[in-house]
Short mmCIF file of C-alpha atoms in Angstrom, two decimals:
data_model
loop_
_atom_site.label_atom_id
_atom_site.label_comp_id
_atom_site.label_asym_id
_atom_site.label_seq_id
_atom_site.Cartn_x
_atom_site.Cartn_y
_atom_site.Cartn_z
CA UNK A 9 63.85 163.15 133.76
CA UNK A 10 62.58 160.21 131.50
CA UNK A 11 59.61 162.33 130.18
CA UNK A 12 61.93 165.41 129.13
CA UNK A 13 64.59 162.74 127.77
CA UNK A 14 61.86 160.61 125.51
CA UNK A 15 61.31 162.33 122.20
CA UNK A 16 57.41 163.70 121.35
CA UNK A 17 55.70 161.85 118.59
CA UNK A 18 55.78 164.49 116.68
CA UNK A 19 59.84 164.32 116.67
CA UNK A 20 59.76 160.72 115.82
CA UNK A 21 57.46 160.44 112.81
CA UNK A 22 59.91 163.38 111.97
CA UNK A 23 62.71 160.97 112.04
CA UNK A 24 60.97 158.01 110.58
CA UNK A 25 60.29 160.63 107.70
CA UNK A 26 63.65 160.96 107.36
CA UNK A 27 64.55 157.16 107.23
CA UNK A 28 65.41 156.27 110.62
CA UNK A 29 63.69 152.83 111.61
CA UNK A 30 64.76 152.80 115.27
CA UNK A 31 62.04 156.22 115.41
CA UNK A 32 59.45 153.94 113.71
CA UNK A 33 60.30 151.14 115.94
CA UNK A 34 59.60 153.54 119.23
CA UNK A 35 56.37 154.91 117.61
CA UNK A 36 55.03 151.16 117.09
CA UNK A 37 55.67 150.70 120.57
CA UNK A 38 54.43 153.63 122.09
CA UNK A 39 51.27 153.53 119.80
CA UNK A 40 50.59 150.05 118.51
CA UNK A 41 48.77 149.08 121.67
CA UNK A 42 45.76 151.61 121.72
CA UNK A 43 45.13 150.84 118.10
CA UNK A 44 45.34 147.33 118.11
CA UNK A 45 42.82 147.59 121.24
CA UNK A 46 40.44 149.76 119.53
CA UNK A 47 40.37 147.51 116.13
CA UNK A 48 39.97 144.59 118.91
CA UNK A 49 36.75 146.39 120.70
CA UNK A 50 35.66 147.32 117.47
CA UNK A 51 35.30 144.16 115.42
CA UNK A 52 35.91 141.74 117.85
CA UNK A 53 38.10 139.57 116.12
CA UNK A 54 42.14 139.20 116.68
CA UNK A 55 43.17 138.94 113.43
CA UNK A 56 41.41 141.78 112.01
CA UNK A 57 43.12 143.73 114.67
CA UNK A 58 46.50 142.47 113.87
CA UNK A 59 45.45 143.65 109.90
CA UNK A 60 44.54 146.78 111.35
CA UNK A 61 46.95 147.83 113.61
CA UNK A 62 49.93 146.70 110.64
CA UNK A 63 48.11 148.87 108.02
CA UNK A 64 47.17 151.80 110.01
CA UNK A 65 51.45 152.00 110.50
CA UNK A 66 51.59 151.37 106.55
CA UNK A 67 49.53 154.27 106.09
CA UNK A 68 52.00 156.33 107.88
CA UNK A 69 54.70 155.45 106.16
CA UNK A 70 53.12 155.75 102.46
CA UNK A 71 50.85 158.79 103.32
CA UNK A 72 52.90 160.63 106.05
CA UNK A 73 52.67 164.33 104.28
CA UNK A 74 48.98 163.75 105.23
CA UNK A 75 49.71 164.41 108.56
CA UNK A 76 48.95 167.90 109.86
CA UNK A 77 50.55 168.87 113.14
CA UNK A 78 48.07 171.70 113.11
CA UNK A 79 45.47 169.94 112.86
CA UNK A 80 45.86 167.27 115.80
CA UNK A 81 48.61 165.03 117.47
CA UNK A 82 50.08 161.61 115.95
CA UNK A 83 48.02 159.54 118.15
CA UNK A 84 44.97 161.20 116.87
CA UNK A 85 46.09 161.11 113.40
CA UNK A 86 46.67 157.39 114.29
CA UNK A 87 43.65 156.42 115.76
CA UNK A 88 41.88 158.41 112.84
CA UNK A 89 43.31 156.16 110.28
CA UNK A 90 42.42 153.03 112.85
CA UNK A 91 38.96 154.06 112.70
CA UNK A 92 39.04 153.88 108.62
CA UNK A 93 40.51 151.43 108.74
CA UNK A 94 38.06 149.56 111.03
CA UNK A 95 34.64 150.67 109.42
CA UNK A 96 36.13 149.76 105.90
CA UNK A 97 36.62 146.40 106.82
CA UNK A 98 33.86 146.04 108.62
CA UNK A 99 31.73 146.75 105.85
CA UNK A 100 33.85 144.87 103.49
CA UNK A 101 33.58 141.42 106.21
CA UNK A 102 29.68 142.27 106.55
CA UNK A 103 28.68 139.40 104.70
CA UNK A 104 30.99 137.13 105.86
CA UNK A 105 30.11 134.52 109.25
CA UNK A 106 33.01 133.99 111.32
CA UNK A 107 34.00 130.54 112.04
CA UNK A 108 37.35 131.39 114.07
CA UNK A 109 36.59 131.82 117.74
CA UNK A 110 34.81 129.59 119.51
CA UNK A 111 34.90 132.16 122.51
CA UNK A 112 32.68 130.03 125.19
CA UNK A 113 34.07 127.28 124.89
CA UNK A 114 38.14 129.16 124.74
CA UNK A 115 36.85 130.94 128.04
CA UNK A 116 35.67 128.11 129.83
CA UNK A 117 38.69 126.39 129.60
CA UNK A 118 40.63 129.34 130.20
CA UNK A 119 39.07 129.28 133.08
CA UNK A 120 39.33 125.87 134.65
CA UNK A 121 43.03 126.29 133.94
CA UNK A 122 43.72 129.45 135.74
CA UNK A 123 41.37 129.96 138.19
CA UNK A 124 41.46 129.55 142.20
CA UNK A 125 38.02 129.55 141.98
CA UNK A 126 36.35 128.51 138.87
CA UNK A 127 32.94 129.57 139.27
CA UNK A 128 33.48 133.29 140.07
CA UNK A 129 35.90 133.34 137.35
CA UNK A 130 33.27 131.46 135.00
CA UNK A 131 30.85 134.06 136.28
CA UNK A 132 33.01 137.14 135.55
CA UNK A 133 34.30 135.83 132.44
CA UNK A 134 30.81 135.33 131.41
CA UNK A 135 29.88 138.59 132.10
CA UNK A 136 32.59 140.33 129.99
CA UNK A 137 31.31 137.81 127.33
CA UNK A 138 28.22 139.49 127.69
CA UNK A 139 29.23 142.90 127.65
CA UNK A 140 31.63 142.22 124.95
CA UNK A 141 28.68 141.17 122.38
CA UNK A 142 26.63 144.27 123.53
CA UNK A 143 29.04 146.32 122.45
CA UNK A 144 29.69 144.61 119.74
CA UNK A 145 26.11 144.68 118.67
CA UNK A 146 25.78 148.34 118.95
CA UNK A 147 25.60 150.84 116.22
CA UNK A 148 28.81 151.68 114.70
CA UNK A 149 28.64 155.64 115.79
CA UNK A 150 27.96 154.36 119.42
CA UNK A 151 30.47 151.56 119.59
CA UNK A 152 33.44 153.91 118.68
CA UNK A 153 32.22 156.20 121.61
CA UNK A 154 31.84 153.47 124.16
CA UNK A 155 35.48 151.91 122.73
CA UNK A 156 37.50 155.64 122.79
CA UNK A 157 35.42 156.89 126.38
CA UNK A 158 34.71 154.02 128.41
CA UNK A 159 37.15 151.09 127.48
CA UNK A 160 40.18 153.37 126.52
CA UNK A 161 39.12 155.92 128.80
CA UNK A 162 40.48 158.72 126.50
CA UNK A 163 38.51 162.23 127.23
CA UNK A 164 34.90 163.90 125.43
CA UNK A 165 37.56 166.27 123.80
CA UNK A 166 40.30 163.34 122.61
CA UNK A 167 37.50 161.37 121.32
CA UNK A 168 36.18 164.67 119.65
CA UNK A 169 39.61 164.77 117.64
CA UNK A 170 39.73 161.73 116.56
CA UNK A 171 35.73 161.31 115.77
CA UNK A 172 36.14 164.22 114.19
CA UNK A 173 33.45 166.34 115.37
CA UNK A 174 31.90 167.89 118.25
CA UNK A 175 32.39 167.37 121.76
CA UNK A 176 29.10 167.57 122.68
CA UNK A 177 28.13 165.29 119.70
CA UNK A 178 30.97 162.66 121.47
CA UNK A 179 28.40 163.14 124.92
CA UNK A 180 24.92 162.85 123.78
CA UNK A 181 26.39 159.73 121.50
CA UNK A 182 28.29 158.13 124.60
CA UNK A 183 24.57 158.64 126.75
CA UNK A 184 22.53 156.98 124.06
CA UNK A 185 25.22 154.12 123.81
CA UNK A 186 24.65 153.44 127.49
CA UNK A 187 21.63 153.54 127.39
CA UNK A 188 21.30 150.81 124.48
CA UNK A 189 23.52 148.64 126.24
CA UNK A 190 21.84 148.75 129.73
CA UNK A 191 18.76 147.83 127.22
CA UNK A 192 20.68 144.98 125.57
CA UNK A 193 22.40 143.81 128.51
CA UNK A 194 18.58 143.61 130.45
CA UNK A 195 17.09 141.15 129.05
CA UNK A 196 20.25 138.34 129.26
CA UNK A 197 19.88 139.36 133.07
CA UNK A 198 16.36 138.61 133.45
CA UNK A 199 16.21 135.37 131.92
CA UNK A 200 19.03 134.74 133.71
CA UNK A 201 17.05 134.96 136.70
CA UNK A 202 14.03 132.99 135.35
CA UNK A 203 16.05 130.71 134.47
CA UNK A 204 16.95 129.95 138.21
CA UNK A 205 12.98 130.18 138.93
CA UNK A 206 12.78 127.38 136.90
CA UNK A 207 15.71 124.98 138.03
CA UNK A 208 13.92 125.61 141.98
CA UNK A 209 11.16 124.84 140.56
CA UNK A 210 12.52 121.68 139.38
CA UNK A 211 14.54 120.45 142.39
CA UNK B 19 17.77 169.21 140.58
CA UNK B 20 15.10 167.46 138.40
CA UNK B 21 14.96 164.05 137.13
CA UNK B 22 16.00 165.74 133.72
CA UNK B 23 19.19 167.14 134.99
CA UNK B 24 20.13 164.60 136.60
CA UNK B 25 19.75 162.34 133.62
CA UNK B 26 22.70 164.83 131.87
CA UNK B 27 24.94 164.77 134.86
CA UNK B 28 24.08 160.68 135.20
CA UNK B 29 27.21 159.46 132.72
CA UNK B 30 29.79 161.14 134.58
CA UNK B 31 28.80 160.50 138.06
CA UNK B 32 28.04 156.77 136.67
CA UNK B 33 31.76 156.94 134.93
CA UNK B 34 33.34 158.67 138.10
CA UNK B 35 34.52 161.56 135.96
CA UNK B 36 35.60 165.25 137.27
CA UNK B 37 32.34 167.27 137.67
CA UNK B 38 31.84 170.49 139.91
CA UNK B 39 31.42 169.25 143.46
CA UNK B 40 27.84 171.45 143.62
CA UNK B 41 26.32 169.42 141.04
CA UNK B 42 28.25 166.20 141.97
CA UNK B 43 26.49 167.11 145.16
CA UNK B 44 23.01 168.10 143.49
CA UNK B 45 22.88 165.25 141.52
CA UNK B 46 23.37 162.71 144.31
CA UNK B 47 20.66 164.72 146.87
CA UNK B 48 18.19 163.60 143.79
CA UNK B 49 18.89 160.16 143.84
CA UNK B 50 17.88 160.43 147.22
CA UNK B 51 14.79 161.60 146.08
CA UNK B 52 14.05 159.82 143.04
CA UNK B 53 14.18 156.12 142.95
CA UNK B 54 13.43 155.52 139.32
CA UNK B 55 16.76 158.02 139.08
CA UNK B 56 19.06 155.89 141.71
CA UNK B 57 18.24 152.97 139.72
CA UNK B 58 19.23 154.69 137.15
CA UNK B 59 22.08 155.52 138.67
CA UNK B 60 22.59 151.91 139.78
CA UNK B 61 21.93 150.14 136.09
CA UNK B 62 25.04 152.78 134.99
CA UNK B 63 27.43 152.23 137.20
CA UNK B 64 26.90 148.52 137.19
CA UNK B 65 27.57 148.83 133.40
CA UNK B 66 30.68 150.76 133.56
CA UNK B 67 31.74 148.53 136.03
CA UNK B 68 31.36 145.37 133.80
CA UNK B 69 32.59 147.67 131.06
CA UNK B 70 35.65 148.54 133.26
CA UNK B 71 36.65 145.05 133.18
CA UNK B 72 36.23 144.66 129.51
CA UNK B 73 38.77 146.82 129.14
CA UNK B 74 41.32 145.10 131.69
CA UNK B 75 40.78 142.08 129.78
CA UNK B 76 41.27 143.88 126.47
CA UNK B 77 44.68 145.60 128.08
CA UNK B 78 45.87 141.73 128.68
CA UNK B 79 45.83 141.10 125.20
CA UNK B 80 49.04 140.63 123.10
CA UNK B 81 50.18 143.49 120.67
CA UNK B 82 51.47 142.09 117.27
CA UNK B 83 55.29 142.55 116.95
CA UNK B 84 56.10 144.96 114.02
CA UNK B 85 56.34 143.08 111.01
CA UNK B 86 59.04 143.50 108.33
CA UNK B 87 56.48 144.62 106.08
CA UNK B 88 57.07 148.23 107.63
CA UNK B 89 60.40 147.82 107.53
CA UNK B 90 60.00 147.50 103.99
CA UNK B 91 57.71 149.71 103.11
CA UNK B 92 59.83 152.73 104.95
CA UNK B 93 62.97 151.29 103.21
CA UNK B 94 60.80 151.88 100.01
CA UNK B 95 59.66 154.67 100.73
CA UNK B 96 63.28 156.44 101.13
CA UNK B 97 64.03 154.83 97.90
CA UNK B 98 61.68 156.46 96.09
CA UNK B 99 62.63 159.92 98.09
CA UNK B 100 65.95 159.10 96.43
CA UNK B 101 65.37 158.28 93.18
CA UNK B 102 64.35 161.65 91.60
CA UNK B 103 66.57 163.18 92.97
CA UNK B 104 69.28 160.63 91.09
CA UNK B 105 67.05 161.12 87.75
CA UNK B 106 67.41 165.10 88.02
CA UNK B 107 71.72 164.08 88.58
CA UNK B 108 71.68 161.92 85.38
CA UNK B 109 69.59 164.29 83.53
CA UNK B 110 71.66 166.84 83.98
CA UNK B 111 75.02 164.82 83.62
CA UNK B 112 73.29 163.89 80.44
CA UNK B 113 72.74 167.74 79.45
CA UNK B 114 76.86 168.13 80.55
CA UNK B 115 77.93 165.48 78.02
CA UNK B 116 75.74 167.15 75.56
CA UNK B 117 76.92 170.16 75.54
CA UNK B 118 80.60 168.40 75.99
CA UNK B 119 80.39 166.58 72.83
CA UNK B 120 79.03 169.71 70.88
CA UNK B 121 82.08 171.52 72.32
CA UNK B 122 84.09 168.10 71.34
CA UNK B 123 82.63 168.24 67.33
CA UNK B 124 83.42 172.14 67.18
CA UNK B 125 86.62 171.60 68.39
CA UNK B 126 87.03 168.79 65.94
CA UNK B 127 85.88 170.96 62.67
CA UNK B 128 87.94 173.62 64.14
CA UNK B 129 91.27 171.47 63.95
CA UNK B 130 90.36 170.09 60.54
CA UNK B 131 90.04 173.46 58.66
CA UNK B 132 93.22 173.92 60.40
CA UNK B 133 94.95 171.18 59.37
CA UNK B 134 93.90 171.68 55.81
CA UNK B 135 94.71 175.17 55.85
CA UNK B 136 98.61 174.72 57.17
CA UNK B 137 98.87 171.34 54.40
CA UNK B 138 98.36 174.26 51.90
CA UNK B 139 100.19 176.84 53.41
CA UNK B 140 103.96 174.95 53.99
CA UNK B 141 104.27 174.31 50.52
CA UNK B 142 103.90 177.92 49.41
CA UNK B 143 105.94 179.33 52.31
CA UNK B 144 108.70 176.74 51.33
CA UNK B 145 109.18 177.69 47.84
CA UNK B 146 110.73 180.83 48.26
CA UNK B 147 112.91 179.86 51.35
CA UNK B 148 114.36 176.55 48.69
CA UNK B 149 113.76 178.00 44.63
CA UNK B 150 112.85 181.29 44.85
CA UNK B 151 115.25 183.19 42.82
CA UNK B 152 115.29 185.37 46.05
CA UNK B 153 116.57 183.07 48.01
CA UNK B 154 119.31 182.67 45.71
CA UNK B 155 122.28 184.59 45.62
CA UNK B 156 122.66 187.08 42.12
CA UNK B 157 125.69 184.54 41.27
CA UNK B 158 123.65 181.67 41.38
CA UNK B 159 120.94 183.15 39.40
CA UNK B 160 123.34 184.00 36.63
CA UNK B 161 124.49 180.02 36.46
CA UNK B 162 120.65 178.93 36.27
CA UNK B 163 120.16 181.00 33.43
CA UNK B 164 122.81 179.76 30.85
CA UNK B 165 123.39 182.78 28.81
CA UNK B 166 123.65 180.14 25.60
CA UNK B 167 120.33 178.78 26.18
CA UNK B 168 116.77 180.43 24.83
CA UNK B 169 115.06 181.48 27.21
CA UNK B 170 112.70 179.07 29.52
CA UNK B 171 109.47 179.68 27.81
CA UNK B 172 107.93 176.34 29.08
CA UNK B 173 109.60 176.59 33.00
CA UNK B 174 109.26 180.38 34.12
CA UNK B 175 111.07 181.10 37.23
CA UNK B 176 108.02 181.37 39.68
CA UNK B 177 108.19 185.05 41.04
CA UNK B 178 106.18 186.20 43.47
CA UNK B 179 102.76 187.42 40.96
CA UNK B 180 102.64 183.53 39.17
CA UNK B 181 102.82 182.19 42.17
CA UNK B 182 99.80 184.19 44.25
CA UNK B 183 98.02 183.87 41.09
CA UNK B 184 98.38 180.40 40.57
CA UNK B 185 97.33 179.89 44.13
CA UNK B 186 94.21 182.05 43.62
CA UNK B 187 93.24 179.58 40.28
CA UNK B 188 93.87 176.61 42.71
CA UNK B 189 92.05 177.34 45.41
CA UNK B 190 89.37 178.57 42.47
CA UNK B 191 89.32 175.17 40.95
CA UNK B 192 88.43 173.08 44.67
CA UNK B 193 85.93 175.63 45.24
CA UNK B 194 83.81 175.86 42.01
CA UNK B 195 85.09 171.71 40.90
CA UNK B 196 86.04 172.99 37.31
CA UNK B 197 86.28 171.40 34.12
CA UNK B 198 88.25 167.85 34.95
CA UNK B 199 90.30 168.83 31.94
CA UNK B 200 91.27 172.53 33.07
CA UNK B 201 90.94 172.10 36.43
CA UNK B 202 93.77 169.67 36.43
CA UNK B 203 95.39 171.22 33.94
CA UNK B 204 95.52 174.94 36.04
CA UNK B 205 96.57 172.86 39.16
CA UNK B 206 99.67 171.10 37.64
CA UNK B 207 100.90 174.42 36.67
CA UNK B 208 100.75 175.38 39.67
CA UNK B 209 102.25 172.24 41.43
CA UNK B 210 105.01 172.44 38.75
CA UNK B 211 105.40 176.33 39.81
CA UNK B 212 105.65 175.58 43.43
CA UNK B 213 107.47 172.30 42.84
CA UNK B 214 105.67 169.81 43.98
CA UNK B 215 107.69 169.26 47.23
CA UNK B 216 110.72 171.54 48.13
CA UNK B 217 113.12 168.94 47.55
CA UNK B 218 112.26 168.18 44.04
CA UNK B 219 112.31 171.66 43.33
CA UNK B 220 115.31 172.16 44.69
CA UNK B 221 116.75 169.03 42.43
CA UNK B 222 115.19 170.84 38.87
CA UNK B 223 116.69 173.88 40.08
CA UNK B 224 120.17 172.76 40.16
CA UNK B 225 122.53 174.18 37.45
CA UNK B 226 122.79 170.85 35.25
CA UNK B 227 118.61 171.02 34.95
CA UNK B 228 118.84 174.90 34.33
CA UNK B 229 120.59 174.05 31.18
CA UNK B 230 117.14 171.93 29.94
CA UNK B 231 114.51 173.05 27.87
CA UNK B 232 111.38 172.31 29.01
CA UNK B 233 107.75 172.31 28.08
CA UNK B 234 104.76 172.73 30.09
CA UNK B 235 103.16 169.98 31.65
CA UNK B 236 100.71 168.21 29.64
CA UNK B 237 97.81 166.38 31.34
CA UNK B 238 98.06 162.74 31.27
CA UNK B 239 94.09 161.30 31.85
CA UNK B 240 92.12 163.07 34.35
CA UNK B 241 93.00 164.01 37.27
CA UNK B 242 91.45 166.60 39.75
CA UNK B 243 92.59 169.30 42.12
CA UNK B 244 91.96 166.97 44.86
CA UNK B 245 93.97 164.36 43.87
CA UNK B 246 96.95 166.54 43.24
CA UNK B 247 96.39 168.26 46.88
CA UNK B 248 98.10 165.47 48.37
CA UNK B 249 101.48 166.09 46.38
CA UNK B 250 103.34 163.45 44.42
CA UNK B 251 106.48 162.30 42.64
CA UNK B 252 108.39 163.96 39.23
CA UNK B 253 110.45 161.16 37.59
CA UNK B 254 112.58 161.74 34.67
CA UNK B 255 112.15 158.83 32.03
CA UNK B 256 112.71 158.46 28.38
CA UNK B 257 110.20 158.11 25.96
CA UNK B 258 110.76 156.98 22.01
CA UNK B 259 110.27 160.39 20.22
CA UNK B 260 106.72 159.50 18.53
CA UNK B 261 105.83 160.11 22.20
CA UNK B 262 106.09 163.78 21.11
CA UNK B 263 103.58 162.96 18.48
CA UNK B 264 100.77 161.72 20.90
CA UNK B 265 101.18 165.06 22.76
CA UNK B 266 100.85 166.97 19.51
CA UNK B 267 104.04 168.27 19.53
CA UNK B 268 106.84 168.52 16.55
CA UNK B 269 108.67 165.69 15.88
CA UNK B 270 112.31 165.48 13.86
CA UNK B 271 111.91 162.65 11.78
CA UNK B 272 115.76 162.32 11.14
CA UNK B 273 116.06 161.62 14.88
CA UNK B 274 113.41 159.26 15.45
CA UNK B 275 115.73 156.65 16.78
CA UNK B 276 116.58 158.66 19.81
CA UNK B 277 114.68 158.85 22.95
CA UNK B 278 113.42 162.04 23.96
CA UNK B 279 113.81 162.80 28.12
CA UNK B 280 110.12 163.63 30.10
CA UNK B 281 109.43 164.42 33.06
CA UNK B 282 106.09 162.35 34.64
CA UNK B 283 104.17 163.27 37.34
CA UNK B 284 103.10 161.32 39.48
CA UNK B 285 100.35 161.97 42.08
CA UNK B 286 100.32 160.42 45.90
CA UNK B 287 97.79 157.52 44.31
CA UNK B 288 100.51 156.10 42.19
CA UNK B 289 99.00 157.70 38.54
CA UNK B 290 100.55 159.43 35.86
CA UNK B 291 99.18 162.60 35.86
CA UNK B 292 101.06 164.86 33.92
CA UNK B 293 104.32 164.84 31.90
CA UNK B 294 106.56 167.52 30.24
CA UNK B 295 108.97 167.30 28.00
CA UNK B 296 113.17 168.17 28.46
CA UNK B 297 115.63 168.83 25.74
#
């Protein structure tokens, strides 16, 4: 009954056209959270996500006869702009070092504080760490398929729309990307292991 | 199934995704086969595994609140909707009170020509109702003209040619702006036609001032048709007679020590204008 109730996107960003701010409200919070977790995946840093996922809205609001019904839903239009918006600042920040996170450190503790048991947790968390700076090294073109496919699970033909092209571009892209991060994510694994040759070898 | 096909199918088995169940099927008969492709197999689903939980951690993390900024900028937004169409109301609100104060100036020019037309118009429509000689009964015209008098070369009786002619030389003189001598000279004729004012025609026309002799009047200084429009006052005085002189008219010198009666005009402005002579 809920589903029939709840109005489309479409009807809402036609009422936030029209000045109502409760409609803009419900669109931030149906939308807000997929965007802010693709700017997240995608640049890896918090506060460029909060930038992102405030501006991508602000483009809505200023640009909003840009929108094409015909051409795709809100939440691709949405995620369109995210994507823009994420590559321009990414270029724009590509000189710059972060000095925010300290994200080994902020896990570990994390850890020790939540955890029943702290070494799985340190293990798993580790892990993600891992896989979180594989993606992050990949390609631009591959990261956004890995982000929209894999971590937001969204379909070849939803990440088509919003890539804007086609799907089997979205497929051969998504197969090379996991294939460059079973090569990235190798090489951690096997020194991993040599490393525990070596500390045998020394007890 | 060859290692080649299976590498195609490999992301969505890998990602657990919908596939046909024959090549689902297919595809895992040839890992059986191949052990380069089940370890393949293995090295992808161990990724999206790990990726899997990426993700969970990602879906942990805290949305941003909407900030006021979007608030704002939709508030702004409308504004701006707004505002034109406010513009295109004052623009043509603007064009309204144009076209209202045109109407407003016609009107005005319209009432003044009026207004100048009817302060011409009462005086010559009251002289016949108050000196006419047709408003006067035959009696009455008899005692005005004293049978023992000479006739009133200098004071005609204004009948109803003088007057439309005097009119037409009047309304002659504002339009061309004659000769200040003439002009005034034309105008005062016809003021002392018409009378002036009703009342002080009425006065000259009463039988003791139908006995009098009088001449025409005589221009005192200039004075033009303008100045005269406005009407004025007639004011009998008496002059020494060598006042007759200056006007360049006879003078009896065995009755130089008697005054000699005149009639003055004068105009709304408080100036002689013109003066005539009574006996």
């Amino acid at each position: 009954m809920s589903a029939n109730t709840d109005p489309s996107d479409s009807d809402l960003l036609q009422s936030m056209m029209a000045g109502d701010e409760a409609a803009l409200a419900a669109l931030y919070q149906r939308r807000a959270r997929d965007i802010f977790r693709f700017a997240l995946q995608m640049c890896g840093s918090r506060a460029l996500a909060d930038d992102v996922t405030q501006e991508v809205f602000m483009v809505l609001i200023r640009e909003r006869h840009t929108f094409d019904a015909a051409r795709g839903s809100v939440n691709a239009f949405l995620m369109g702009v995210a994507r823009n918006q994420v590559l321009r600042r990414l270029r724009r920040e590509r000189f710059y070092v972060s000095m925010e996170e300290d994200s080994e450190n902020d896990t570990a503790t994390q850890v020790s504080r939540t955890s029943e048991n702290p070494l799985d947790e340190l293990s798993r968390t580790e892990t993600i760490e891992s896989v979180r700076k594989a993606v992050l090294a990949l390609p631009e073109r591959y990261r956004e398929v890995v982000v929209l496919c894999d971590l937001q699970e969204m379909s070849y033909v939803e990440a088509a729309e919003i890539l804007g092209c086609a799907v089997g571009t979205v497929r051969s892209r998504l197969h090379r990307a996991r294939a460059l991060l079973i090569e990235k994510m190798r090489p951690a694994q096997e020194e991993e292991a040599v490393d525990v040759k070596s500390a045998r070898c020394f007890a | 199934m060859n290692c080649e096909d299976f590498e195609s199918n490999i992301n969505e088995l890998a990602r657990e995704q919908i596939m046909e169940a024959s090549v689902r099927a297919q595809t895992l008969a040839h890992r059986e086969e191949c052990e380069a492709c089940a370890r393949q197999l293995e090295d992808q689903r161990s990724l999206s595994f790990q990726l899997r939980a990426l993700a969970r951690e990602a879906n942990s993390a805290k949305v941003p609140p909407m900030g006021d900024g979007l608030l704002t900028a939709l508030r702004s937004q409308q504004a701006l909707k707004i505002r034109p169409a406010r513009v295109a109301q004052g623009r043509s609100r603007a064009k309204v009170a144009g076209v209202m104060a045109v109407a407003a100036m016609v009107l005005i020019v319209i009432a003044i020509t009026v207004i100048r037309s009817r302060s011409v118009t009462p005086t010559a429509q009251s002289q016949p109702n108050s000196t006419s000689p047709k408003s006067l009964p035959p009696s009455e015209i008899a005692n005005v003209k004293a049978p023992d008098v000479p006739a009133p070369h200098s004071a005609p009786l204004p009948n109803k040619n003088s007057e439309r002619e005097s009119r037409r030389v009047a309304g002659k003189n504002r339009r061309r702006n004659m000769n200040p001598i003439f002009g005034p000279v034309q105008s005062i004729a016809g003021v002392s036609s018409k009378g002036v004012t009703a009342k002080e025609t009425a006065t000259s026309v009463t039988p003791d001032s139908a006995a009098e002799i009088t001449t025409d009047f005589m221009p005192v200084g200039y004075a033009s048709a303008t100045t005269l429009q406005d009407g004025g006052q007639l004011v009998r005085v008496e002059l020494p007679r060598s006042a007759l002189v200056a006007f360049g008219l006879p003078m009896n010198v065995n009755r130089y020590d008697e005054k000699v009666k005149a009639d003055v005009f004068f105009s709304a402005d408080g100036m002689a204008r013109a003066i005539r002579f009574v006996q």
